[in-house]
CSV table of C-alpha atoms in Angstrom, one decimal:
chain,number,residue,atom,x,y,z
G,1,UNK,CA,110.6,126.6,106.3
G,2,UNK,CA,107.0,125.7,105.8
G,3,UNK,CA,105.7,123.2,108.3
G,4,UNK,CA,103.1,121.6,106.0
G,5,UNK,CA,100.4,119.4,107.7
G,6,UNK,CA,100.5,115.7,106.6
G,7,UNK,CA,98.0,115.0,103.8
G,8,UNK,CA,94.6,113.4,104.4
G,9,UNK,CA,94.1,110.0,102.7
G,10,UNK,CA,90.5,109.8,101.4
G,11,UNK,CA,89.2,106.4,100.5
G,12,UNK,CA,86.1,106.9,98.2
G,13,UNK,CA,83.5,104.1,98.5
G,14,UNK,CA,86.0,101.4,99.6
G,15,UNK,CA,84.5,98.0,99.2
G,16,UNK,CA,86.2,95.8,101.8
G,17,UNK,CA,87.0,96.6,105.4
G,18,UNK,CA,90.1,94.5,105.1
G,19,UNK,CA,91.4,96.8,102.4
G,20,UNK,CA,90.7,99.8,104.6
G,21,UNK,CA,92.8,98.2,107.3
G,22,UNK,CA,95.6,97.5,104.9
G,23,UNK,CA,95.6,101.1,103.7
G,24,UNK,CA,95.7,102.3,107.3
G,25,UNK,CA,98.7,100.1,107.9
G,26,UNK,CA,100.4,101.5,104.8
G,27,UNK,CA,99.7,105.0,106.1
G,28,UNK,CA,101.1,104.5,109.6
G,29,UNK,CA,104.3,102.9,108.2
G,30,UNK,CA,105.1,106.3,106.7
G,31,UNK,CA,103.7,108.6,109.4
G,32,UNK,CA,100.3,109.4,108.0
G,33,UNK,CA,97.2,109.2,110.4
G,34,UNK,CA,94.5,111.3,108.8
G,35,UNK,CA,92.2,108.7,107.2
G,36,UNK,CA,88.8,109.7,105.8
G,37,UNK,CA,86.2,107.4,104.4
G,38,UNK,CA,83.5,108.3,101.9
G,39,UNK,CA,80.5,105.9,102.0
G,40,UNK,CA,82.3,102.6,102.6
G,41,UNK,CA,80.2,99.8,101.1
G,42,UNK,CA,80.0,97.7,104.2
G,43,UNK,CA,79.5,100.6,106.6
G,44,UNK,CA,81.8,102.0,109.3
G,45,UNK,CA,83.1,101.1,111.8
G,46,UNK,CA,83.8,97.6,110.7
G,47,UNK,CA,85.5,95.0,112.9
G,48,UNK,CA,87.1,93.3,109.8
G,49,UNK,CA,89.4,96.3,109.4
G,50,UNK,CA,91.3,95.9,112.7
G,51,UNK,CA,93.1,92.6,112.0
G,52,UNK,CA,94.1,93.8,108.5
G,53,UNK,CA,95.5,97.0,110.0
G,54,UNK,CA,98.1,94.9,111.9
G,55,UNK,CA,98.4,97.3,114.8
G,56,UNK,CA,97.6,100.6,113.0
G,57,UNK,CA,94.7,101.0,115.5
G,58,UNK,CA,95.4,104.7,115.9
G,59,UNK,CA,94.6,105.3,112.2
G,60,UNK,CA,91.5,103.1,112.3
G,61,UNK,CA,90.2,104.6,115.5
G,62,UNK,CA,90.5,108.2,114.3
G,63,UNK,CA,89.1,107.5,110.8
G,64,UNK,CA,86.4,110.0,109.8
G,65,UNK,CA,83.3,109.1,107.9
G,66,UNK,CA,81.7,111.3,105.2
G,67,UNK,CA,78.8,111.0,102.8
G,68,UNK,CA,80.4,112.8,99.9
G,69,UNK,CA,83.9,113.5,98.5
G,70,UNK,CA,83.1,117.2,98.7
G,71,UNK,CA,82.5,117.0,102.5
G,72,UNK,CA,85.6,114.9,103.0
G,73,UNK,CA,87.9,117.5,101.5
G,74,UNK,CA,86.1,120.7,102.5
G,75,UNK,CA,89.0,121.8,104.7
G,76,UNK,CA,91.8,121.0,102.2
G,77,UNK,CA,93.3,123.6,99.9
G,78,UNK,CA,94.7,121.1,97.4
G,79,UNK,CA,93.1,117.8,96.3
G,80,UNK,CA,94.8,115.1,94.2
G,81,UNK,CA,92.8,112.4,92.5
G,82,UNK,CA,94.7,109.1,91.9
G,83,UNK,CA,93.8,107.6,88.6
G,84,UNK,CA,95.6,106.1,85.6
G,85,UNK,CA,93.2,107.8,83.2
G,86,UNK,CA,92.1,111.4,82.9
G,87,UNK,CA,88.5,110.3,82.3
G,88,UNK,CA,87.7,113.2,80.1
G,89,UNK,CA,88.7,115.8,82.8
G,90,UNK,CA,91.4,118.3,81.8
G,91,UNK,CA,93.7,118.8,84.8
G,92,UNK,CA,97.4,119.0,85.6
G,93,UNK,CA,98.9,115.5,85.9
G,94,UNK,CA,101.8,114.7,88.3
G,95,UNK,CA,103.5,111.7,89.7
G,96,UNK,CA,103.8,110.8,93.4
G,97,UNK,CA,107.2,112.4,93.8
G,98,UNK,CA,106.0,115.8,92.3
G,99,UNK,CA,102.8,115.7,94.4
G,100,UNK,CA,104.8,115.0,97.5
G,101,UNK,CA,107.0,118.0,97.0
G,102,UNK,CA,104.0,120.2,96.4
G,103,UNK,CA,102.2,118.8,99.5
G,104,UNK,CA,105.2,119.5,101.7
G,105,UNK,CA,105.6,123.0,100.3
G,106,UNK,CA,102.0,124.0,100.9
G,107,UNK,CA,101.0,125.6,104.2
G,108,UNK,CA,97.5,124.3,104.0
G,109,UNK,CA,96.3,120.7,104.2
G,110,UNK,CA,96.2,118.6,101.1
G,111,UNK,CA,94.1,115.5,100.4
G,112,UNK,CA,94.7,112.5,98.1
G,113,UNK,CA,91.6,110.6,96.8
G,114,UNK,CA,91.7,106.9,96.1
G,115,UNK,CA,88.8,105.2,94.4
G,116,UNK,CA,86.9,101.9,95.0
G,117,UNK,CA,89.0,98.7,94.5
G,118,UNK,CA,87.1,97.5,91.5
G,119,UNK,CA,86.5,100.6,89.4
G,120,UNK,CA,88.6,103.4,90.7
G,121,UNK,CA,87.4,107.0,91.0
G,122,UNK,CA,84.4,108.1,88.9
G,123,UNK,CA,84.6,111.2,86.7
G,124,UNK,CA,82.7,113.3,89.2
G,125,UNK,CA,85.2,112.4,91.9
G,126,UNK,CA,88.1,113.4,89.7
G,127,UNK,CA,86.4,116.6,88.8
G,128,UNK,CA,86.5,117.7,92.5
G,129,UNK,CA,90.3,117.4,92.5
G,130,UNK,CA,92.6,120.1,91.3
G,131,UNK,CA,95.3,117.8,90.1
G,132,UNK,CA,95.5,114.2,88.8
G,133,UNK,CA,98.1,112.0,90.5
G,134,UNK,CA,99.2,109.0,88.4
G,135,UNK,CA,101.9,106.4,88.7
G,136,UNK,CA,104.0,105.3,85.8
G,137,UNK,CA,103.0,101.6,85.5
G,138,UNK,CA,103.2,98.7,83.1
G,139,UNK,CA,100.5,99.6,80.4
G,140,UNK,CA,99.9,95.9,79.9
G,141,UNK,CA,99.1,95.3,83.6
G,142,UNK,CA,98.1,98.6,85.3
G,143,UNK,CA,96.6,96.9,88.4
G,144,UNK,CA,97.5,98.2,91.9
G,145,UNK,CA,95.5,97.2,94.9
G,146,UNK,CA,94.3,99.9,97.3
G,147,UNK,CA,97.0,99.5,99.9
G,148,UNK,CA,99.7,99.5,97.2
G,149,UNK,CA,98.4,102.8,95.8
G,150,UNK,CA,98.3,104.3,99.2
G,151,UNK,CA,101.8,103.2,100.1
G,152,UNK,CA,103.3,104.7,97.0
G,153,UNK,CA,101.9,108.1,97.8
G,154,UNK,CA,102.7,107.8,101.6
G,155,UNK,CA,106.3,106.7,100.9
G,156,UNK,CA,107.0,109.7,98.6
G,157,UNK,CA,105.6,112.1,101.2
G,158,UNK,CA,107.7,110.4,103.9
G,159,UNK,CA,110.9,111.3,102.2
G,160,UNK,CA,110.6,114.8,103.6
G,161,UNK,CA,109.3,113.8,107.0
G,162,UNK,CA,111.4,113.4,110.1
G,163,UNK,CA,110.6,109.7,110.6
G,164,UNK,CA,112.8,107.4,112.7
G,165,UNK,CA,115.6,105.7,110.8
G,166,UNK,CA,117.4,102.5,111.9
G,167,UNK,CA,120.5,103.5,113.9
G,168,UNK,CA,123.7,103.4,112.0
G,169,UNK,CA,125.9,100.6,113.2
G,170,UNK,CA,129.7,101.1,112.5
G,171,UNK,CA,131.3,98.3,110.7
G,172,UNK,CA,134.3,96.6,112.2
G,173,UNK,CA,137.6,97.5,110.4
G,174,UNK,CA,139.1,94.9,108.1
G,175,UNK,CA,141.6,92.5,109.6
G,176,UNK,CA,145.3,93.4,109.2
G,177,UNK,CA,146.9,91.6,106.3
G,178,UNK,CA,149.1,89.6,108.6
G,179,UNK,CA,146.1,88.1,110.3
G,180,UNK,CA,144.5,87.3,107.0
G,181,UNK,CA,147.7,85.7,105.6
G,182,UNK,CA,147.8,83.6,108.8
G,183,UNK,CA,144.3,82.3,108.2
G,184,UNK,CA,145.1,81.5,104.6
G,185,UNK,CA,148.3,79.7,105.6
G,186,UNK,CA,146.3,77.6,108.1
G,187,UNK,CA,143.8,76.6,105.4
G,188,UNK,CA,146.7,75.8,103.1
G,189,UNK,CA,148.4,73.6,105.6
G,190,UNK,CA,145.3,71.6,106.5
G,191,UNK,CA,144.4,71.1,102.8
G,192,UNK,CA,148.0,70.1,102.0
G,193,UNK,CA,147.9,67.4,104.7
G,194,UNK,CA,144.5,66.2,103.6
G,195,UNK,CA,145.7,65.7,100.0
G,196,UNK,CA,143.5,68.4,98.5
G,197,UNK,CA,146.1,69.9,96.2
G,198,UNK,CA,145.9,67.5,93.3
G,199,UNK,CA,147.0,67.0,90.5
G,200,UNK,CA,150.5,68.6,91.0
G,201,UNK,CA,150.3,70.8,87.9
G,202,UNK,CA,147.2,72.5,89.2
G,203,UNK,CA,148.5,73.3,92.7
G,204,UNK,CA,149.6,76.9,92.0
G,205,UNK,CA,146.3,77.7,90.3
G,206,UNK,CA,144.3,76.1,93.1
G,207,UNK,CA,146.2,78.1,95.7
G,208,UNK,CA,145.6,81.4,93.8
G,209,UNK,CA,141.9,80.5,93.7
G,210,UNK,CA,141.8,79.8,97.4
G,211,UNK,CA,143.5,83.1,98.2
G,212,UNK,CA,141.1,85.0,95.9
G,213,UNK,CA,138.2,83.3,97.7
G,214,UNK,CA,139.4,84.0,101.2
G,215,UNK,CA,140.4,87.6,100.5
G,216,UNK,CA,137.2,88.7,98.7
G,217,UNK,CA,134.8,89.2,101.6
G,218,UNK,CA,137.0,91.7,103.5
G,219,UNK,CA,137.2,89.7,106.8
G,220,UNK,CA,137.2,91.5,110.1
G,221,UNK,CA,139.7,90.6,112.8
G,222,UNK,CA,136.9,88.9,114.8
G,223,UNK,CA,135.8,86.9,111.8
G,224,UNK,CA,139.4,85.7,111.1
G,225,UNK,CA,139.8,84.6,114.7
G,226,UNK,CA,136.5,82.7,114.5
G,227,UNK,CA,137.4,80.9,111.3
G,228,UNK,CA,140.9,80.0,112.6
G,229,UNK,CA,139.3,78.7,115.8
G,230,UNK,CA,137.0,76.5,113.7
G,231,UNK,CA,140.0,75.2,111.7
G,232,UNK,CA,142.0,74.5,114.8
G,233,UNK,CA,139.2,72.5,116.2
G,234,UNK,CA,138.7,70.5,112.9
G,235,UNK,CA,142.5,69.9,112.8
G,236,UNK,CA,142.7,68.7,116.4
G,237,UNK,CA,139.2,67.6,117.5
G,238,UNK,CA,138.5,67.8,121.2
G,239,UNK,CA,137.8,64.6,123.0
G,240,UNK,CA,134.1,63.8,123.4
G,241,UNK,CA,132.7,65.0,126.7
G,242,UNK,CA,131.1,62.3,128.7
């Protein structure tokens, strides 16, 4: 099995340091740390990126600065340009899922280019890439912010990565039918004494509705005991404690 290196995320002429920070946060969420910046408008390093990164200091601290796209991807064997348009450049076009499969299958490092927030990648930027990466999106509103675009690519890549998953918590088994019937009978008795079942010709229907309501969730034994304890307290209130 090929142990492909994680892709480099290359932000080309990003405008706001806050957006760089948000992109770094999106990267680290899905296990990516190789952030490369090409001529950020407001310079680098920039203190405004830190708060927006929300703790992704590792990504921000290791970010590399380049003067050109070519320099930023010089060590990468495959380069993807994210764009919604081909911009007059004839290249293969893939979606994030297909690109992620290819990145994980390649032994060499890949890079994914993201353009400036306002205008996206220029034609010359796209020309450097070997493949265009585009996301199926609403043609009437094709507007993704920088961090959103990064997170889409990072998420697809992460599907094949060994990232930590929340531990599986076994569900408690459902309560035995006898315990459930006891709870329903307790409800029924209290409602009967409170005069709830009225008018008489609707009693059977109301009881069926009550049983359907109380059996739908799949109560566990602990939940049944809790509900019955609540009902018992309502039926026989404890004296106030002084």
